[in-house]
Short mmCIF file of C-alpha atoms in Angstrom, two decimals:
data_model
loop_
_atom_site.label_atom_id
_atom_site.label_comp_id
_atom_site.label_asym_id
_atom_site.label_seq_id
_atom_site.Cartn_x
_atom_site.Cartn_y
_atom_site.Cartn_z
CA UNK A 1 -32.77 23.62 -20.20
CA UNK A 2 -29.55 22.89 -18.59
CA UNK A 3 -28.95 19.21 -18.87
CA UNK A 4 -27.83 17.10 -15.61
CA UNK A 5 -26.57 13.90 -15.19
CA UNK A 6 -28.77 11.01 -14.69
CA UNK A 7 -29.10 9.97 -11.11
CA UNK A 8 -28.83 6.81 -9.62
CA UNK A 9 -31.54 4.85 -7.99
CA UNK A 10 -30.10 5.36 -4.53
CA UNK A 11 -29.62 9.49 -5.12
CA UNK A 12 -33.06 9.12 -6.34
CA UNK A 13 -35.16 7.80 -3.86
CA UNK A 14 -33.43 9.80 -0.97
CA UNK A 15 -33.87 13.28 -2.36
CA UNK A 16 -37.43 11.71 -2.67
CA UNK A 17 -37.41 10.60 0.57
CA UNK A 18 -36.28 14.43 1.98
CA UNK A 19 -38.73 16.35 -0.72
CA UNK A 20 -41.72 14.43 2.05
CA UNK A 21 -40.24 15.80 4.81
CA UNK A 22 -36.37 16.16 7.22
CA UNK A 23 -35.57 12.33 8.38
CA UNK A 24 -33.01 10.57 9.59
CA UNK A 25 -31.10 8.29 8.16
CA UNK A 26 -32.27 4.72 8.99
CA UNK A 27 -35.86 6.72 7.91
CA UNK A 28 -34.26 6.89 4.76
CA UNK A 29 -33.70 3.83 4.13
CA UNK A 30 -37.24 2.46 5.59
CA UNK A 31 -39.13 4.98 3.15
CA UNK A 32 -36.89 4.30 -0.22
CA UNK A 33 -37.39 0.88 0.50
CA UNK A 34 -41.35 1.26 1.01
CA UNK A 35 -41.78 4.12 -1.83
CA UNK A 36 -40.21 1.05 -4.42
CA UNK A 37 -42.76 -2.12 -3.45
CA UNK A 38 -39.13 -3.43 -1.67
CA UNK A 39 -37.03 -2.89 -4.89
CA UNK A 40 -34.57 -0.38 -3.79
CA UNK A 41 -32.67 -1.26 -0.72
CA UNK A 42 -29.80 1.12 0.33
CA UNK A 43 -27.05 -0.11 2.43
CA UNK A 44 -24.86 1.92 4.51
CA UNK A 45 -22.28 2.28 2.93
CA UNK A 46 -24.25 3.33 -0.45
CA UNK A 47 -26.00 5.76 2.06
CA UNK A 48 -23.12 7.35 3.53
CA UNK A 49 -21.14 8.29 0.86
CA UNK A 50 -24.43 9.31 -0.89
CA UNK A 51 -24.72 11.69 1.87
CA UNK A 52 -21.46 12.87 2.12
CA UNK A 53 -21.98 13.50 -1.77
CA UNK A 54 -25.01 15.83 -2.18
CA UNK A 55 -24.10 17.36 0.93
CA UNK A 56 -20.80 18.61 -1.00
CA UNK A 57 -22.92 19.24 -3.49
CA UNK A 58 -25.47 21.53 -1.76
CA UNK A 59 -28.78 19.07 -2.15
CA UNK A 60 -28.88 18.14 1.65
CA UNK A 61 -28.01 19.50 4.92
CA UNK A 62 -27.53 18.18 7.86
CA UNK A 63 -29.38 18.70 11.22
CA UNK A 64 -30.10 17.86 14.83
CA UNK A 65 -33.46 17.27 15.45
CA UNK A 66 -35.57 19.67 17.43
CA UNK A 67 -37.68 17.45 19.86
CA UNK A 68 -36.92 17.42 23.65
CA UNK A 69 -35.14 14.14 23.49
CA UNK A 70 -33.94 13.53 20.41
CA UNK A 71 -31.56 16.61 19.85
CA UNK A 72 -29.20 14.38 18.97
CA UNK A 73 -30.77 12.77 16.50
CA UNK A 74 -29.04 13.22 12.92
CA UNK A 75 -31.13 15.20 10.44
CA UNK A 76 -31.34 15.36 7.09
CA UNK A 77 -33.03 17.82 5.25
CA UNK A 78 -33.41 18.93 1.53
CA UNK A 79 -32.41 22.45 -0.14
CA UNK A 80 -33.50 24.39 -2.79
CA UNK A 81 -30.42 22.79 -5.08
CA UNK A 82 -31.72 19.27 -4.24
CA UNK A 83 -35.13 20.15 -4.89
CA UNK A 84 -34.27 21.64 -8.07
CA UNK A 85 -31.91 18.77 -8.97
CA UNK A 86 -34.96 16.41 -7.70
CA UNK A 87 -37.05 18.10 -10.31
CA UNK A 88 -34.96 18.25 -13.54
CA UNK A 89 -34.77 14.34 -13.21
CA UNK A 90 -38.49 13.53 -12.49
CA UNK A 91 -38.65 15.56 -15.86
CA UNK A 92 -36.37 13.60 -17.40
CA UNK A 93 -37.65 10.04 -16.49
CA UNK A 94 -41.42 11.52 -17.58
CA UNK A 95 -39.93 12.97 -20.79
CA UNK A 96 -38.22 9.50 -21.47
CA UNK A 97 -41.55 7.41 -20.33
CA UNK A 98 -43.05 9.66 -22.88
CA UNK A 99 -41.32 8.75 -26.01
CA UNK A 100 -42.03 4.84 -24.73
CA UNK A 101 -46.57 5.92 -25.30
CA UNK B 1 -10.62 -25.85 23.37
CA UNK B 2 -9.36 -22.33 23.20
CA UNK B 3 -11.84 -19.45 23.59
CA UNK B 4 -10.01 -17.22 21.31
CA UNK B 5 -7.41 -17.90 18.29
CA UNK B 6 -5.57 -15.97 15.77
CA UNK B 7 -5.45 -16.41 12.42
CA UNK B 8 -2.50 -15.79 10.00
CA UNK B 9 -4.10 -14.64 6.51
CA UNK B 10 -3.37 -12.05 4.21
CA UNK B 11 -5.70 -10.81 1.66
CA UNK B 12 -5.17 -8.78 -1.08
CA UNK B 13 -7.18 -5.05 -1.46
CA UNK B 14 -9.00 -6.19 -3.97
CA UNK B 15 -9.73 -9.61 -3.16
CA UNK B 16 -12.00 -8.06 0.37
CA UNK B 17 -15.39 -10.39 -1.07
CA UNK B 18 -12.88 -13.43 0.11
CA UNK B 19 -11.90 -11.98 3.32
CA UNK B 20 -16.11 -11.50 4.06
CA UNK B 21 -16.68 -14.98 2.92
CA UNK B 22 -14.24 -16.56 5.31
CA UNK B 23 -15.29 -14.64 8.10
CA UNK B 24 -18.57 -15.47 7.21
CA UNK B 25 -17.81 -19.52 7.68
CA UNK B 26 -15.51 -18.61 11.00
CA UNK B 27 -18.89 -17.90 12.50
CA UNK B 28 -20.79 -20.28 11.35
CA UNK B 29 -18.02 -22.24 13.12
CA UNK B 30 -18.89 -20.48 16.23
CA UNK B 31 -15.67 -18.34 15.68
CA UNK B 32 -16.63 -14.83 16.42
CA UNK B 33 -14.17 -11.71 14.98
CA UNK B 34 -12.80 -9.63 18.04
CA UNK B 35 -10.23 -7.99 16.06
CA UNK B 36 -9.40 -8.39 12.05
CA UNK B 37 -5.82 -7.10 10.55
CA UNK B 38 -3.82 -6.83 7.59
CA UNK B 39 -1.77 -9.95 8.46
CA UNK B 40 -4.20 -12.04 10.49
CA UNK B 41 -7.35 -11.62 12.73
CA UNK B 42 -8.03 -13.18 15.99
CA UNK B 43 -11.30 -14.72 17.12
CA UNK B 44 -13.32 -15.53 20.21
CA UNK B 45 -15.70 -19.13 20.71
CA UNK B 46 -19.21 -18.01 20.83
CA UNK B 47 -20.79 -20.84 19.18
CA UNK B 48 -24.49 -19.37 20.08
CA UNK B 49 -24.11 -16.41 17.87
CA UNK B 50 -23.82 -16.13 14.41
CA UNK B 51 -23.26 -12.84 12.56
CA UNK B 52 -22.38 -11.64 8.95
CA UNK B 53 -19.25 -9.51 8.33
CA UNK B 54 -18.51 -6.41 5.81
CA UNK B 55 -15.71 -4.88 5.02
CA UNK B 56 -15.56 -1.01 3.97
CA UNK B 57 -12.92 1.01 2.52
CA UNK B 58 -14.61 4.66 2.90
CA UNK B 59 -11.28 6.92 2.55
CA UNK B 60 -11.39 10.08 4.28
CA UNK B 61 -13.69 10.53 6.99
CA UNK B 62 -14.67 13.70 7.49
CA UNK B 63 -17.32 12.79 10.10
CA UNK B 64 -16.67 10.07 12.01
CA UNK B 65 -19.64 9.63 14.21
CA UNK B 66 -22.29 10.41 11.02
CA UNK B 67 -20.28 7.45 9.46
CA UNK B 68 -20.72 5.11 12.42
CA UNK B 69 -24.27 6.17 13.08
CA UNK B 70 -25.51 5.46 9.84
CA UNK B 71 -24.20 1.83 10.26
CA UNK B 72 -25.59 1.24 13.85
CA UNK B 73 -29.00 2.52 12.89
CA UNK B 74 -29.07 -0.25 10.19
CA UNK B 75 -27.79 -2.58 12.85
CA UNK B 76 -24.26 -3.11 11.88
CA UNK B 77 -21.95 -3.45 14.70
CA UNK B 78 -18.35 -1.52 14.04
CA UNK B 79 -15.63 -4.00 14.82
CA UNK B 80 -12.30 -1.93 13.99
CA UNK B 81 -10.45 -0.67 11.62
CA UNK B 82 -7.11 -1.33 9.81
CA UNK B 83 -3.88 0.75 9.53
CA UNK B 84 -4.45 0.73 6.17
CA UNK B 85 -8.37 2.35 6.66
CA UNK B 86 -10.17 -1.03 5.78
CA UNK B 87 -13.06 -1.05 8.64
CA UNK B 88 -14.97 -4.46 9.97
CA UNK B 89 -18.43 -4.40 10.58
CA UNK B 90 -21.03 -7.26 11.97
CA UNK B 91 -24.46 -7.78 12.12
CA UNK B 92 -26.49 -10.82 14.00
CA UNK B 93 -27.16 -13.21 11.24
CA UNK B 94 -31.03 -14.50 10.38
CA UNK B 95 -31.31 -17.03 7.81
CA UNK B 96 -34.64 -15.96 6.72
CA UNK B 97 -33.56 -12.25 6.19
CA UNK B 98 -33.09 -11.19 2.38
CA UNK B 99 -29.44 -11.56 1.67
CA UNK B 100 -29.71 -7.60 0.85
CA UNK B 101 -29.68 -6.90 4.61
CA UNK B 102 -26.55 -8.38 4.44
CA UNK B 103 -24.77 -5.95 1.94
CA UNK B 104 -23.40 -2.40 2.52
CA UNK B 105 -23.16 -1.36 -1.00
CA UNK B 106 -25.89 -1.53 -2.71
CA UNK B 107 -25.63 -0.23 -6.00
CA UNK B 108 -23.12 0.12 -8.65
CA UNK B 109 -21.63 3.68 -7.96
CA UNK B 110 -20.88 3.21 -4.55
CA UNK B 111 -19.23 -0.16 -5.29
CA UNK B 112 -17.37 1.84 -7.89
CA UNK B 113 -16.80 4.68 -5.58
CA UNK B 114 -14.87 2.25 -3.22
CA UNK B 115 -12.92 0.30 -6.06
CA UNK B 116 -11.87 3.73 -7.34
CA UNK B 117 -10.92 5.26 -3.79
CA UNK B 118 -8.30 2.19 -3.44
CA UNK B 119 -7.25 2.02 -7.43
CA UNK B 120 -6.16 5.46 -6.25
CA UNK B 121 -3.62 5.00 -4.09
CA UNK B 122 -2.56 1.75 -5.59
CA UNK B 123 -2.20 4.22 -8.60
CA UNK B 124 0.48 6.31 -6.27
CA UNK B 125 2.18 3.33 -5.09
CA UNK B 126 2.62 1.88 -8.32
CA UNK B 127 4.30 5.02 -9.86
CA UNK B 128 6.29 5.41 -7.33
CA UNK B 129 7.77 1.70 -7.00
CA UNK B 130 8.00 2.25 -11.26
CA UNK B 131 10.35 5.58 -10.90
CA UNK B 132 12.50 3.08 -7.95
CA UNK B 133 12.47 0.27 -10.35
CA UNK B 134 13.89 2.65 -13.24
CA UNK B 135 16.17 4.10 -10.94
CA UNK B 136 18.14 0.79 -9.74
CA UNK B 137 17.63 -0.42 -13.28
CA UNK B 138 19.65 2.35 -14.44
CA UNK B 139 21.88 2.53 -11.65
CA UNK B 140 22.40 -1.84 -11.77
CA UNK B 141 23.43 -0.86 -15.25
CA UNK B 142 25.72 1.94 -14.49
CA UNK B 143 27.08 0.36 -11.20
CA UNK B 144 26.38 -3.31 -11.11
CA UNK B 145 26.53 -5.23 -7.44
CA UNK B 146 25.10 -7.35 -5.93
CA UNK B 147 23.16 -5.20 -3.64
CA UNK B 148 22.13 -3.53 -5.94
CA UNK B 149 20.52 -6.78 -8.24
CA UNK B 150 18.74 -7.61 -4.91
CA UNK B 151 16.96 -4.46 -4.12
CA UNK B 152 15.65 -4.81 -8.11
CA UNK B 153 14.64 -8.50 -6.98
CA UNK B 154 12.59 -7.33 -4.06
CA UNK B 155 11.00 -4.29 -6.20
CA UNK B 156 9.90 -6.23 -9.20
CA UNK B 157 7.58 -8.96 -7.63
CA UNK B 158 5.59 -5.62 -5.22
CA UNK B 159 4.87 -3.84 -8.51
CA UNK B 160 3.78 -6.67 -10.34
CA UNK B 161 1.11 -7.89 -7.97
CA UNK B 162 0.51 -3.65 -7.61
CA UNK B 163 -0.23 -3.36 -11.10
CA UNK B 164 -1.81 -6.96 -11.40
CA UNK B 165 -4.50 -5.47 -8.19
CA UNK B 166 -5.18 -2.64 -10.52
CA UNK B 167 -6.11 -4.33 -13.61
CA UNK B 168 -8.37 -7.16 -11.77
CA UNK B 169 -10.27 -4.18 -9.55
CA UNK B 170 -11.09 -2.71 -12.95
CA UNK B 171 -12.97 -6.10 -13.91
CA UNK B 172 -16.55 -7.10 -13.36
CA UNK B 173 -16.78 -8.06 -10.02
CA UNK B 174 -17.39 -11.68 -10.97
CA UNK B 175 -13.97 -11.94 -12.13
CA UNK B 176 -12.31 -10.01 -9.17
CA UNK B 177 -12.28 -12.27 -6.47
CA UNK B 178 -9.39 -14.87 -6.41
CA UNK B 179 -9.00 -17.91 -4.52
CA UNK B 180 -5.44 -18.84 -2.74
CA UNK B 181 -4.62 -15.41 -3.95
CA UNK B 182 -3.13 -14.63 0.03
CA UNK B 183 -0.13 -17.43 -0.79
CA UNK B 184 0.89 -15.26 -3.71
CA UNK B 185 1.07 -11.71 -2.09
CA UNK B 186 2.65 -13.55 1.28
CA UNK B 187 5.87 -15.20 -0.94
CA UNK B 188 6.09 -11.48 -2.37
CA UNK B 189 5.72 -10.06 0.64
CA UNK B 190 8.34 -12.87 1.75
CA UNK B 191 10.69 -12.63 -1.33
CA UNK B 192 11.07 -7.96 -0.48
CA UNK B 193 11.79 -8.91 3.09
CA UNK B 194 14.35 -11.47 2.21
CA UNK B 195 16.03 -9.53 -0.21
CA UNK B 196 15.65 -6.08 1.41
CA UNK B 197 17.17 -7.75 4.43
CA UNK B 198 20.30 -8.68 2.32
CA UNK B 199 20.10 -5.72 1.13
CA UNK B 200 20.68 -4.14 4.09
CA UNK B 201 23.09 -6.85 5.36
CA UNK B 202 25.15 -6.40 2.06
CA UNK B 203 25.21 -2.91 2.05
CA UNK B 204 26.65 -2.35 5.70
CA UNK B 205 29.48 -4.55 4.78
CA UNK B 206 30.46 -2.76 1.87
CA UNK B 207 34.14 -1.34 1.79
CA UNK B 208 33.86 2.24 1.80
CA UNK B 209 37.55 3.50 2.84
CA UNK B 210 39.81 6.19 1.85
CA UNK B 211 43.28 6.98 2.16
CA UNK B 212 45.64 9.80 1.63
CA UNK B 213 49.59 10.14 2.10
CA UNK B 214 50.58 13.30 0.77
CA UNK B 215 54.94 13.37 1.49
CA UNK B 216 55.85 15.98 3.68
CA UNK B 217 59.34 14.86 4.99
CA UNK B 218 60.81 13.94 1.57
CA UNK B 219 64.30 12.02 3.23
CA UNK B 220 61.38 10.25 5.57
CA UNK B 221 59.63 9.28 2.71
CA UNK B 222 61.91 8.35 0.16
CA UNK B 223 63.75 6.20 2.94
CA UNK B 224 60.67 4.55 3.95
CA UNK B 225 59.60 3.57 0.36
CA UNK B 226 62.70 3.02 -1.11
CA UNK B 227 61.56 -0.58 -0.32
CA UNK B 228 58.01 -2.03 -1.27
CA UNK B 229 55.48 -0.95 1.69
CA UNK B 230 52.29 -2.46 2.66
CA UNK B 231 50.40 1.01 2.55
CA UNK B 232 46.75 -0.42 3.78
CA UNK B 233 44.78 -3.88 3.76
CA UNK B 234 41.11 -4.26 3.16
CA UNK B 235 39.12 -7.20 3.84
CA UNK B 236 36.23 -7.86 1.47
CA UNK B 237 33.42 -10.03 3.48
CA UNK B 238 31.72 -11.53 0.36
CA UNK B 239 32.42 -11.62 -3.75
CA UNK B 240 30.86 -8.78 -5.32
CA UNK B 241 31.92 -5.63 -7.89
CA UNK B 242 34.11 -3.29 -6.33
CA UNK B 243 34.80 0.02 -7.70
CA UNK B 244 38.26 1.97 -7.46
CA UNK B 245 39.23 5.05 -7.65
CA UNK B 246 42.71 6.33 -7.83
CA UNK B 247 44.32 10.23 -7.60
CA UNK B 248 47.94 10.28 -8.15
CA UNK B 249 50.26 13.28 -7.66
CA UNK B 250 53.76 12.71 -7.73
CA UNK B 251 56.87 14.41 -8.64
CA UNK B 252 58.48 10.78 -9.48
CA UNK B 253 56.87 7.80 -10.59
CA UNK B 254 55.50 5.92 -7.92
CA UNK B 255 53.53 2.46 -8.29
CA UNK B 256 50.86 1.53 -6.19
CA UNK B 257 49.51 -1.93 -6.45
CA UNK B 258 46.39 -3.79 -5.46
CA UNK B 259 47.41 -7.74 -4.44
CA UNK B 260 44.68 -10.73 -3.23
CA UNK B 261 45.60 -13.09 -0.43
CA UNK B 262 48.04 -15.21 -2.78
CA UNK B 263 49.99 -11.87 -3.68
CA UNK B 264 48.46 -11.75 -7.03
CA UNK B 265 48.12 -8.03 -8.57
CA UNK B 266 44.69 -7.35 -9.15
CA UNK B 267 45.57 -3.73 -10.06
CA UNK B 268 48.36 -1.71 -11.13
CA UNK B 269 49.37 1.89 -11.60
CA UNK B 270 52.85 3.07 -12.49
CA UNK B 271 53.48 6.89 -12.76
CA UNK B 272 52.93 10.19 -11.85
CA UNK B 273 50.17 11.67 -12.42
CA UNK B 274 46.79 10.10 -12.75
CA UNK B 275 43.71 10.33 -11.81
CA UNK B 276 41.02 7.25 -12.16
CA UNK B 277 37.35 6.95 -11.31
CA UNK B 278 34.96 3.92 -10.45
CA UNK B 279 37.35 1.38 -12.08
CA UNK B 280 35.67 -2.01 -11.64
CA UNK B 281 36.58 -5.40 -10.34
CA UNK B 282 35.66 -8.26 -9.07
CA UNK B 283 37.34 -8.67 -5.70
CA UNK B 284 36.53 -12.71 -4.50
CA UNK B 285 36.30 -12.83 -0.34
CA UNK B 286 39.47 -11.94 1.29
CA UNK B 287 42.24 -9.56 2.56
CA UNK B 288 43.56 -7.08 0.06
CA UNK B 289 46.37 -5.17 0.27
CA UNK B 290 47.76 -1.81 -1.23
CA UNK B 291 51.35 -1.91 -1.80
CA UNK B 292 53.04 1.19 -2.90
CA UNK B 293 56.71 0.95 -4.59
CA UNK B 294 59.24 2.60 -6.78
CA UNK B 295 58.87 5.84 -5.15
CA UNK B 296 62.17 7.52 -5.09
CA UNK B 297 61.58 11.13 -3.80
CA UNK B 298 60.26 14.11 -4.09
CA UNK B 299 56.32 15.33 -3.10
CA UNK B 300 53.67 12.45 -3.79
CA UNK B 301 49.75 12.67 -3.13
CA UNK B 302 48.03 9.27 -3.36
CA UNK B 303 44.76 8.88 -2.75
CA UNK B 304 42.70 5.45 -3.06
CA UNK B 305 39.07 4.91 -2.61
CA UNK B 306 37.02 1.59 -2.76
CA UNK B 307 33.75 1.14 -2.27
#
């Protein structure tokens, strides 16, 4: 198995976020904030250049949503490469939780 | 009172937690930020409103609107941005709200991220100012004036506090934030413009002049110097190393002579053929004058430089 870097908490809980679904941004936030009991808060400056990041990297894309109305709301939505990368870490923290039974 | 005012500050890059703070208090003084700057800010009087600043050094913005967006939706209000790509944001302030709300990086790497975008280009600066510094080091040792010793001056105190700004960004953020640390960078920032300004003075009263007689009529000649001449005067507007250089062609000796106000010989050349580069001396504030002598015929090139 090809080993990845750890992520952080913030990387975390957003491709989390975007495996449940495209959302926006703020949505982001709201979700990784619920999803943790309130322990993860990301600002927006943490956001953006986590963004900007994986969307270098190929985990996210951006998109406009599709409702009459809100087409110009900013999408976010996850690929296979963030999926993937989403996966190999839930391994990891489960393989590490392991070793702790 | 005044509805608006303008500060004077000036904060260093890595000292931004200081710049927050203070805007912070400004509003709880019912000063609001209209417009913040490298060298000062100016504020309106809204005592009704309070709000909590940030300050965000993102780099390159490939998408400016995405950027902007994802602070509005979290309610931050962009204020402006620097020159030098710092950008101001607000949000109303409620005293019950976690201080989190309050914060725009929230974890480690992105705090990183933005510590690392400016240790960057302080990186760039600082080896550049270092490859100046060597430069007039080498060239103050080669060519010493006092122009020269100035422009070092200004140099040295901008690449210290560079470097310094390097070293505490690197820290734990507990030790990164310095108090009274504007004072510091504004008597640098003082001390370069000071000196740069003499520098500039200095340099555009240097003596930079040239002369060449090469004989042509020889009887002309001859008769002309057969007596001492005044060939050329210089006046030097302040003390300072002077360099000299001297190309003789003659067919006959000929003496050319440098005097000072009092008639005093500061240099001397008897002969007929030499040729000297960058002599130095130290020529005091005054008219100079070049005397040529002793010439009794025959073709004669001198040429005499100082700078």
């Amino acid at each position: 198995m090809k080993k990845s870097e750890p992520l952080s908490e913030s990387y975390y809980y957003i491709l989390l976020c975007l495996s449940k679904g495209a959302n926006h941004g703020y949505g982001i936030m709201q979700m990784a904030e619920k999803l943790s009991d309130g322990e993860v808060k990301i600002g927006s400056g943490t956001m953006y250049g986590a963004t900007s990041n994986m969307m270098k990297k190929g985990w996210i894309e951006e998109t406009f949503a599709q409702e009459p109305g809100q087409e110009r709301r900013r999408l976010y939505t996850l690929t296979d490469a963030g999926k993937a990368t989403l996966e190999n870490e839930i391994g990891r923290l489960k393989r590490m939780l392991a070793h702790v039974e | 009172m005044k509805e608006t005012k303008r500060t004077w500050n000036l904060y260093s890059a890595w000292n931004w937690q200081q710049e927050i703070d203070d805007l912070n208090a400004q509003s709880d003084a019912g000063w609001q930020l209209m417009h913040g700057g490298l060298f000062g800010s100016r504020f309106k009087y809204q005592p009704h409103v309070r709000y909590r600043y940030q300050l965000d050094f993102p780099g390159k913005i490939d998408e400016m609107p995405r950027y902007l967006e994802i602070f509005r939706e979290q309610g931050w209000e962009f204020v402006n941005k620097t020159v030098n790509g710092w950008y101001y944001f607000r949000k109303p302030y409620d005293p019950s709200a976690d201080a989190l709300e309050y914060e725009i990086n929230t974890d480690r790497t992105s705090l990183d991220a933005m510590a690392g975008r400016w240790v960057k280009l302080g990186t760039v600066f600082s080896v550049i100012m270092g490859i100046m510094l060597l430069l007039y080091a080498v060239m103050l040792v080669l060519h010493p004036t006092l122009a020269m010793a100035s422009l070092l001056l200004a140099l040295l105190p901008m690449f210290i506090m560079m470097v310094r700004g390097i070293v505490l960004i690197n820290r734990e953020d507990k030790k990164r934030t310095i108090r009274h640390d504007g004072k510091w960078i504004g008597a640098c920032v003082l001390a370069f413009a000071v000196f740069y300004a003499g520098f500039v003075l200095l340099a555009a009263n240097r003596v930079n002049t040239y002369w060449q007689r090469n004989g042509e009529d020889m009887d002309a000649v001859a008769a002309e110097l057969s007596e001492e001449t005044v060939w050329a005067t210089v006046d030097i507007r302040y003390p300072d190393f002077y360099y000299l250089s001297l190309d003789v062609k003659a067919d006959a000796p000929v003496t050319v002579t440098l005097t000072d106000e009092n008639m005093e010989p500061v240099h001397v050349f008897t002969g007929e053929v030499k040729k000297e580069e960058d002599v130095r001396l130290w020529l005091k504030k005054g008219e100079y004058q070049v005397h040529l002598s002793d010439f009794t015929g025959g073709a004669q090139q001198v040429g005499f430089e100082l700078d």
